[in-house]
């Protein structure tokens, strides 16, 4: 996936102008040349009416191209809510941006200044303040024209410069891969957003205009940028409640990713409008009359599903277009909170509701602050029709989300509920950043939280906690506080004991039991759902096992150096150069990075070899060299930096191989593990030779499977024999066949080694009623 916060959409700029040596007092270019910059300080004769939802039930899909923005149109929007002093500052920012982009063209041939103006105009629709509008006009000058942040601070102030800096791509930094560079860019943008939400609002406006004007791009570039938009920017817009932007970005991405499907579906919708116009008109009239008779003041709008919404429903439910009956929906905007429920009852008396299709997002709002009552009714001719019922305030929040409530204008004391929710999410980004090892991991954690198909659960004191679907009690504990998550030992759900890996459901009452001596388990990473929980667990595991990781990294690097014929002892001057070029603060940090898999020992050894005047570190690496190294000894007493793979559960006596996982240390598989074989073909450089030590003073888990007769006392006899064989049972499971004659028993047992397990299998096989027994490897 490509993640590039500073838009490349139309920035492959062939006619890129260099920064002029001297700055004229006033420079005009392109469409801006026809409008005096003084227009930014003069209010329009008659301000345009604010945008409203069309009362027509037949809305059209968003256009794939947009006209060139003009300064006069922008000035009209700004004059609606800005004073003269702010307008003057915006005019200065425009002049500077116009000067910097002089001679620079977009791929469409338009003067480049038209793009910043269009971005500023989108931001003006949200009524962003002067600093944000100035940043929108200047958002490309640092990246494209090498304008320094210090110059922006001097001209426009630190807040504007910080916004522009947060929107600019990282330059002049060398990364190991393009993916790492993109992840770092995305991390920078999200962290800037955490300190000032205007960063992401301007970024979304930037992306929206680029998506609207992407027809001139090559098909491959369209597909790449649209995929990035759908995977990253669409969920961010949804997470912030910017539903208008969310829907339009979805449709534009769909149009560029699948143009033929988009056109075909668009024609089908257009053709269907004529057939359904009478039905829609009849429903509109009936609803308005019924609400009026009930003395409810309401505005009723027809609403057409987006093309992507229709396409998504067709794909997910395997429907043809003719089977998607609820292409149209209706929005009822009432004057007060109680009338939402009165209107709901009135509509239910007009048309029969469909069972299971009512959702109350007013009592329990969505994570992004969205509130409405949703109900699906059986309309005329048996057609299902969806209604959304909300107040004017709820409607503003639904369409503009966080853009309707400025976080940076209010202190925490007077924040609305939406502001508090968004503020909490933005703060969680900072928490994840502090606990995350690198940009790629940070991006992994944040992506999890960008798809909040939510469940709502309760604390014992009835506080509602919203979590992503599939979340577990561990996620719940970390959502309350990191300290509670770190010390969790057990949980009760609805006053009943439950497993820590239980998936939470809507309405569950969850109570966490903690112990100050308890610590996070590596196994939690296999089932936690939220980015905050995952990053906190990994941070804790890295911290408590630092000495162990350092020792493992030292051993791996020494072996890699020895294989190259380089002495493992490093001179002081060599260490100094190595740390400087690897950006590590100390040798221990370098060893720890190798031990947890963040750096590859073979690559570091090749770099050291190059520093000594040997072969270049960039030369191809022999992936079979791992077999030539002395194996790493596994004693079984290691902590979480060395783990035994749960897929094959190796035990002493098995032939084994080690996998260095990024930020998780060494994972030991059996040599014949099918999962290991598949992963080794993908990342051969992450596999090393390992061997069992001679002194192993612990028991190891192993799985066995038995095929038994369905007879009385068989389970007791098998369990007794396992105990007599000096093994401990940690898990028992049973599957039965359709005839209920034979059963499959599954045990997880703890044994000393392969010889111990073989003896146990022989003993259990002699038990009456046991037809077959074998070691199970999944």
XYZ file of N, CA, C and O in Angstrom, residues 508-643:
544
model
N -22.316 -5.561 26.514
C -21.615 -6.313 27.557
C -21.170 -5.380 28.683
O -20.736 -4.252 28.445
N -21.283 -5.880 29.911
C -20.743 -5.172 31.083
C -19.437 -5.867 31.452
O -19.431 -7.052 31.805
N -18.339 -5.148 31.340
C -17.011 -5.743 31.467
C -16.322 -5.228 32.726
O -16.260 -4.019 32.964
N -15.813 -6.162 33.522
C -15.056 -5.795 34.728
C -13.698 -6.488 34.688
O -13.607 -7.703 34.541
N -12.637 -5.688 34.788
C -11.270 -6.185 34.710
C -10.716 -6.410 36.114
O -10.867 -5.567 36.994
N -10.085 -7.561 36.316
C -9.408 -7.866 37.579
C -7.906 -7.709 37.343
O -7.358 -8.281 36.395
N -7.249 -6.925 38.191
C -5.814 -6.659 38.005
C -5.000 -7.181 39.182
O -5.534 -7.448 40.263
N -3.705 -7.318 38.943
C -2.753 -7.727 39.969
C -1.460 -6.967 39.690
O -0.950 -6.994 38.560
N -0.930 -6.292 40.691
C 0.264 -5.472 40.494
C 1.463 -6.293 40.035
O 2.396 -5.764 39.428
N 1.438 -7.603 40.310
C 2.562 -8.461 39.918
C 2.408 -9.002 38.496
O 3.338 -9.595 37.950
N 1.236 -8.816 37.884
C 0.983 -9.361 36.552
C 1.644 -8.491 35.485
O 1.794 -7.283 35.649
N 2.016 -9.113 34.379
C 2.645 -8.415 33.261
C 2.008 -8.882 31.943
O 1.458 -9.978 31.873
N 2.090 -8.075 30.878
C 1.522 -8.493 29.587
C 2.162 -9.769 29.059
O 3.353 -10.010 29.267
N 1.367 -10.583 28.400
C 1.856 -11.829 27.814
C 2.040 -11.658 26.307
O 1.228 -10.994 25.653
N 3.082 -12.249 25.735
C 3.253 -12.177 24.274
C 2.060 -12.751 23.516
O 1.776 -12.327 22.402
N 1.359 -13.706 24.123
C 0.218 -14.325 23.433
C -0.913 -13.327 23.215
O -1.754 -13.529 22.333
N -0.957 -12.246 23.999
C -2.011 -11.245 23.815
C -1.961 -10.630 22.422
O -2.985 -10.234 21.876
N -0.762 -10.538 21.841
C -0.629 -9.914 20.528
C -1.395 -10.676 19.449
O -1.715 -10.118 18.399
N -1.704 -11.946 19.705
C -2.390 -12.749 18.695
C -3.886 -12.458 18.639
O -4.550 -12.848 17.679
N -4.444 -11.755 19.660
C -5.890 -11.533 19.623
C -6.333 -10.116 19.946
O -7.517 -9.814 19.813
N -5.434 -9.209 20.380
C -5.888 -7.839 20.636
C -6.237 -7.164 19.323
O -5.693 -7.497 18.267
N -7.147 -6.208 19.377
C -7.683 -5.586 18.160
C -7.244 -4.133 17.979
O -7.066 -3.688 16.857
N -7.071 -3.377 19.060
C -6.805 -1.945 18.936
C -5.311 -1.658 18.826
O -4.478 -2.378 19.378
N -5.003 -0.572 18.123
C -3.612 -0.165 17.991
C -2.990 0.212 19.313
O -1.813 -0.049 19.564
N -3.779 0.835 20.197
C -3.235 1.255 21.498
C -2.799 0.049 22.326
O -1.726 0.053 22.933
N -3.631 -0.991 22.350
C -3.281 -2.190 23.117
C -2.049 -2.864 22.525
O -1.124 -3.251 23.238
N -2.014 -3.003 21.209
C -0.901 -3.688 20.554
C 0.417 -2.960 20.798
O 1.437 -3.561 21.110
N 0.406 -1.620 20.651
C 1.655 -0.871 20.832
C 2.102 -0.899 22.288
O 3.304 -0.987 22.576
N 1.156 -0.845 23.237
C 1.527 -0.869 24.653
C 2.123 -2.221 25.046
O 3.106 -2.279 25.797
N 1.557 -3.305 24.528
C 2.085 -4.645 24.839
C 3.495 -4.802 24.278
O 4.416 -5.258 24.958
N 3.672 -4.403 23.022
C 5.001 -4.526 22.415
C 6.031 -3.655 23.131
O 7.178 -4.062 23.324
N 5.608 -2.461 23.518
C 6.528 -1.577 24.242
C 6.968 -2.217 25.556
O 8.150 -2.196 25.902
N 6.035 -2.799 26.272
C 6.369 -3.429 27.557
C 7.294 -4.631 27.357
O 8.277 -4.796 28.087
N 6.985 -5.451 26.353
C 7.810 -6.631 26.108
C 9.231 -6.244 25.700
O 10.203 -6.885 26.105
N 9.349 -5.174 24.909
C 10.691 -4.718 24.533
C 11.457 -4.225 25.748
O 12.645 -4.472 25.905
N 10.770 -3.503 26.631
C 11.433 -2.878 27.773
C 11.921 -3.911 28.779
O 13.074 -3.873 29.223
N 11.059 -4.881 29.150
C 11.440 -5.814 30.213
C 12.439 -6.857 29.738
O 13.106 -7.492 30.547
N 12.539 -7.039 28.427
C 13.455 -8.053 27.910
C 14.657 -7.440 27.198
O 15.282 -8.076 26.357
N 14.985 -6.188 27.556
C 16.083 -5.503 26.892
C 17.422 -6.229 27.059
O 18.125 -6.444 26.067
N 17.825 -6.645 28.280
C 19.114 -7.343 28.416
C 19.175 -8.619 27.574
O 20.196 -8.928 26.964
N 18.059 -9.333 27.549
C 18.007 -10.575 26.774
C 18.139 -10.304 25.283
O 18.860 -11.000 24.553
N 17.468 -9.240 24.805
C 17.553 -8.874 23.396
C 18.964 -8.424 23.029
O 19.456 -8.720 21.937
N 19.606 -7.692 23.927
C 20.986 -7.236 23.687
C 21.914 -8.435 23.539
O 22.739 -8.495 22.620
N 21.771 -9.410 24.433
C 22.638 -10.600 24.393
C 22.424 -11.386 23.101
O 23.380 -11.838 22.459
N 21.156 -11.548 22.702
C 20.858 -12.277 21.475
C 21.410 -11.535 20.263
O 22.003 -12.139 19.362
N 21.243 -10.213 20.242
C 21.753 -9.424 19.126
C 23.262 -9.474 19.020
O 23.818 -9.553 17.914
N 23.926 -9.422 20.172
C 25.402 -9.517 20.197
C 25.849 -10.854 19.602
O 26.776 -10.922 18.786
N 25.165 -11.932 20.014
C 25.519 -13.262 19.510
C 25.297 -13.372 18.006
O 26.158 -13.880 17.268
N 24.159 -12.855 17.512
C 23.859 -12.947 16.088
C 24.842 -12.133 15.250
O 25.280 -12.576 14.184
N 25.198 -10.928 15.728
C 26.130 -10.096 14.971
C 27.528 -10.716 14.959
O 28.212 -10.707 13.928
N 27.953 -11.278 16.091
C 29.266 -11.927 16.150
C 29.345 -13.086 15.163
O 30.342 -13.274 14.463
N 28.257 -13.860 15.087
C 28.235 -14.983 14.148
C 28.282 -14.499 12.704
O 28.983 -15.075 11.867
N 27.541 -13.427 12.407
C 27.515 -12.905 11.044
C 28.877 -12.350 10.647
O 29.325 -12.530 9.513
N 29.549 -11.678 11.597
C 30.887 -11.154 11.300
C 31.884 -12.287 11.076
O 32.722 -12.236 10.173
N 31.797 -13.321 11.907
C 32.703 -14.469 11.774
C 32.534 -15.138 10.423
O 33.506 -15.567 9.789
N 31.298 -15.237 9.943
C 31.054 -15.872 8.641
C 31.684 -15.090 7.503
O 31.971 -15.645 6.440
N 31.904 -13.761 7.695
C 32.545 -12.929 6.683
C 34.052 -12.856 6.874
O 34.742 -12.139 6.145
N 34.552 -13.556 7.901
C 35.978 -13.522 8.178
C 36.424 -12.252 8.861
O 37.603 -11.868 8.786
N 35.482 -11.579 9.549
C 35.794 -10.328 10.250
C 35.810 -10.595 11.742
O 34.884 -11.231 12.269
N 36.835 -10.135 12.478
C 36.850 -10.333 13.936
C 35.630 -9.679 14.575
O 35.271 -8.550 14.224
N 34.953 -10.360 15.495
C 33.753 -9.786 16.116
C 34.034 -8.595 17.024
O 33.137 -7.832 17.340
N 35.304 -8.436 17.479
C 35.638 -7.290 18.324
C 35.745 -6.042 17.453
O 36.436 -6.040 16.426
N 35.073 -4.958 17.864
C 35.037 -3.728 17.079
C 35.866 -2.640 17.757
O 35.720 -2.392 18.966
N 36.734 -1.984 16.985
C 37.540 -0.892 17.520
C 36.658 0.330 17.785
O 35.582 0.486 17.193
N 37.130 1.216 18.663
C 36.339 2.380 19.070
C 35.972 3.268 17.881
O 34.827 3.730 17.775
N 36.952 3.524 16.998
C 36.656 4.408 15.861
C 35.637 3.768 14.925
O 34.806 4.445 14.307
N 35.658 2.435 14.819
C 34.706 1.721 13.977
C 33.302 1.785 14.590
O 32.304 1.970 13.881
N 33.232 1.634 15.915
C 31.949 1.725 16.618
C 31.344 3.110 16.421
O 30.136 3.255 16.163
N 32.190 4.145 16.510
C 31.705 5.519 16.370
C 31.103 5.750 14.978
O 30.012 6.318 14.844
N 31.789 5.270 13.944
C 31.277 5.420 12.579
C 30.008 4.601 12.364
O 29.036 5.059 11.741
N 29.995 3.398 12.920
C 28.839 2.522 12.766
C 27.590 3.134 13.397
O 26.513 3.141 12.798
N 27.724 3.660 14.612
C 26.579 4.257 15.307
C 26.086 5.493 14.567
O 24.882 5.726 14.455
N 27.024 6.285 14.050
C 26.642 7.510 13.339
C 25.870 7.189 12.076
O 24.844 7.803 11.775
N 26.333 6.188 11.328
C 25.698 5.855 10.053
C 24.441 5.011 10.216
O 23.630 4.931 9.301
N 24.280 4.373 11.368
C 23.082 3.558 11.597
C 22.034 4.275 12.439
O 20.961 3.734 12.698
N 22.370 5.505 12.912
C 21.453 6.317 13.733
C 21.106 5.659 15.056
O 20.052 5.934 15.641
N 21.966 4.768 15.546
C 21.762 4.155 16.864
C 22.505 4.990 17.912
O 23.571 5.560 17.638
N 21.945 5.067 19.098
C 22.555 5.886 20.147
C 23.711 5.169 20.844
O 24.600 5.805 21.398
N 23.681 3.863 20.870
C 24.736 3.099 21.539
C 24.839 1.725 20.896
O 23.951 1.298 20.144
N 25.910 1.020 21.221
C 26.099 -0.322 20.701
C 25.034 -1.265 21.254
O 24.552 -2.160 20.553
N 24.659 -1.057 22.522
C 23.601 -1.881 23.114
C 22.283 -1.707 22.359
O 21.525 -2.671 22.171
N 21.985 -0.471 21.944
C 20.754 -0.236 21.188
C 20.802 -0.965 19.843
O 19.809 -1.528 19.388
N 21.970 -0.962 19.224
C 22.140 -1.674 17.957
C 21.944 -3.175 18.157
O 21.248 -3.836 17.382
N 22.556 -3.724 19.234
C 22.385 -5.147 19.537
C 20.916 -5.476 19.804
O 20.400 -6.503 19.350
N 20.240 -4.595 20.575
C 18.828 -4.835 20.906
C 17.968 -4.839 19.646
O 17.057 -5.671 19.496
N 18.247 -3.912 18.715
C 17.497 -3.873 17.461
C 17.674 -5.169 16.671
O 16.742 -5.674 16.050
N 18.885 -5.705 16.687
C 19.133 -6.977 16.000
C 18.399 -8.107 16.719
O 17.780 -8.974 16.106
N 18.434 -8.075 18.053
C 17.808 -9.139 18.845
C 16.312 -9.223 18.673
O 15.733 -10.311 18.740
N 15.654 -8.078 18.459
C 14.193 -8.098 18.290
C 13.785 -8.109 16.823
O 12.606 -8.059 16.501
N 14.768 -8.149 15.921
C 14.445 -8.284 14.502
C 14.265 -6.988 13.746
O 13.879 -7.003 12.581
N 14.517 -5.829 14.366
C 14.385 -4.565 13.651
C 15.502 -4.368 12.637
O 15.329 -3.695 11.625
N 16.675 -4.899 12.942
C 17.797 -4.853 12.003
C 18.264 -6.281 11.757
O 18.192 -7.119 12.644
N 18.775 -6.520 10.558
C 19.263 -7.841 10.220
C 20.764 -7.916 10.491
O 21.532 -7.063 10.037
N 21.176 -8.942 11.217
C 22.587 -9.100 11.574
C 23.464 -9.176 10.326
O 24.568 -8.606 10.289
N 22.981 -9.854 9.279
C 23.777 -10.006 8.061
C 24.044 -8.659 7.407
O 25.153 -8.389 6.930
N 23.031 -7.768 7.400
C 23.199 -6.446 6.795
C 24.163 -5.594 7.604
O 25.000 -4.877 7.045
N 24.032 -5.633 8.936
C 24.933 -4.853 9.790
C 26.370 -5.366 9.632
O 27.324 -4.579 9.552
N 26.533 -6.694 9.566
C 27.873 -7.269 9.404
C 28.478 -6.850 8.068
O 29.674 -6.515 7.993
N 27.669 -6.835 7.000
C 28.185 -6.406 5.710
C 28.596 -4.937 5.750
O 29.580 -4.528 5.122
N 27.838 -4.126 6.495
C 28.170 -2.707 6.631
C 29.514 -2.540 7.348
O 30.351 -1.726 6.936
N 29.688 -3.311 8.420
C 30.961 -3.260 9.157
C 32.107 -3.717 8.255
O 33.201 -3.135 8.255
N 31.853 -4.756 7.472
C 32.864 -5.251 6.529
C 33.264 -4.141 5.552
O 34.447 -3.951 5.242
N 32.241 -3.378 5.084
C 32.524 -2.266 4.191
C 33.321 -1.170 4.873
O 34.220 -0.564 4.274
N 33.021 -0.872 6.145
C 33.765 0.147 6.896
C 35.224 -0.255 7.079
O 36.111 0.604 7.189
N 35.464 -1.546 7.132
C 36.849 -2.027 7.264
C 37.576 -2.031 5.916
O 38.728 -2.453 5.839
N 36.879 -1.582 4.861
C 37.526 -1.538 3.557
C 37.281 -2.766 2.721
O 37.926 -2.969 1.690
N 36.309 -3.577 3.139
C 36.013 -4.796 2.397
C 34.950 -4.556 1.352
O 34.770 -3.452 0.845
N 34.196 -5.615 1.068
C 33.166 -5.590 0.038
C 32.060 -4.607 0.405
O 31.771 -4.383 1.572
N 31.432 -4.017 -0.584
C 30.360 -3.055 -0.334
C 29.212 -3.712 0.408
O 28.833 -4.843 0.133
N 28.654 -2.952 1.329
C 27.524 -3.478 2.104
C 26.283 -3.659 1.254
O 25.350 -4.350 1.636
N 26.263 -3.030 0.074
C 25.080 -3.145 -0.782
C 25.142 -4.334 -1.723
O 24.246 -4.546 -2.521
N 26.240 -5.119 -1.634
C 26.359 -6.287 -2.508
C 25.299 -7.317 -2.162
O 24.799 -7.356 -1.042
N 24.912 -8.162 -3.113
C 23.866 -9.167 -2.836
C 24.246 -10.077 -1.676
O 25.406 -10.423 -1.481
N 23.226 -10.452 -0.919
C 23.435 -11.309 0.253
C 23.062 -12.738 -0.096
O 22.032 -12.988 -0.733
N 23.892 -13.658 0.311
C 23.598 -15.079 0.109
C 22.661 -15.534 1.209
O 23.040 -15.608 2.379
N 21.407 -15.838 0.851
C 20.430 -16.213 1.865
C 20.703 -17.587 2.449
O 20.084 -17.969 3.441
N 21.587 -18.366 1.851
C 21.940 -19.667 2.405
C 23.051 -19.566 3.446
O 23.447 -20.566 4.041
N 23.546 -18.308 3.652
C 24.654 -18.143 4.594
C 24.244 -18.485 6.017
O 25.084 -18.786 6.856
N 22.909 -18.438 6.301
C 22.462 -18.767 7.655
C 22.849 -20.184 8.023
O 23.161 -20.488 9.179
N 22.876 -21.062 7.025
C 23.218 -22.455 7.316
C 24.691 -22.612 7.662
O 25.085 -23.578 8.307
N 25.522 -21.659 7.225
C 26.946 -21.756 7.472
C 27.338 -21.208 8.838
O 28.435 -21.423 9.317
N 26.450 -20.435 9.474
C 26.753 -19.842 10.772
C 26.614 -20.880 11.875
O 25.873 -21.854 11.742
N 27.305 -20.641 12.990
C 27.099 -21.485 14.159
C 25.678 -21.287 14.655
O 25.228 -20.152 14.820
N 24.938 -22.349 14.915
C 23.541 -22.191 15.339
C 23.436 -21.481 16.685
O 24.298 -21.612 17.551
N 22.341 -20.739 16.848
C 22.025 -20.119 18.131
C 21.451 -21.194 19.051
O 20.570 -21.966 18.647
N 21.952 -21.254 20.262
C 21.526 -22.292 21.202
C 20.230 -21.886 21.905
O 20.115 -20.787 22.443
N 19.249 -22.775 21.899
C 17.970 -22.562 22.564
C 17.945 -23.405 23.834
O 18.015 -24.638 23.773
N 17.844 -22.728 24.976
C 17.884 -23.435 26.262
C 16.501 -23.654 26.856
O 16.346 -24.403 27.823
N 15.502 -22.960 26.294
C 14.152 -23.134 26.825
C 13.830 -22.236 27.994
O 12.683 -22.146 28.422
N 14.831 -21.543 28.531
C 14.590 -20.661 29.673
C 14.534 -19.204 29.256
O 14.448 -18.316 30.086
N 14.619 -18.945 27.925
C 14.581 -17.571 27.445
C 13.217 -16.948 27.711
O 12.217 -17.642 27.873
N 13.187 -15.622 27.716
C 11.927 -14.909 27.891
C 11.230 -14.729 26.555
O 11.350 -15.550 25.659
N 10.553 -13.582 26.406
C 9.739 -13.390 25.209
C 10.557 -13.039 23.980
O 10.034 -13.018 22.875
N 11.852 -12.762 24.116
C 12.637 -12.474 22.921
C 12.935 -13.753 22.138
O 13.319 -13.698 20.980
N 12.788 -14.904 22.767
C 12.885 -16.191 22.073
C 11.630 -16.984 22.420
O 11.393 -17.294 23.589
N 10.803 -17.279 21.404
C 9.541 -17.979 21.647
C 9.445 -19.214 20.760
O 10.055 -19.275 19.694
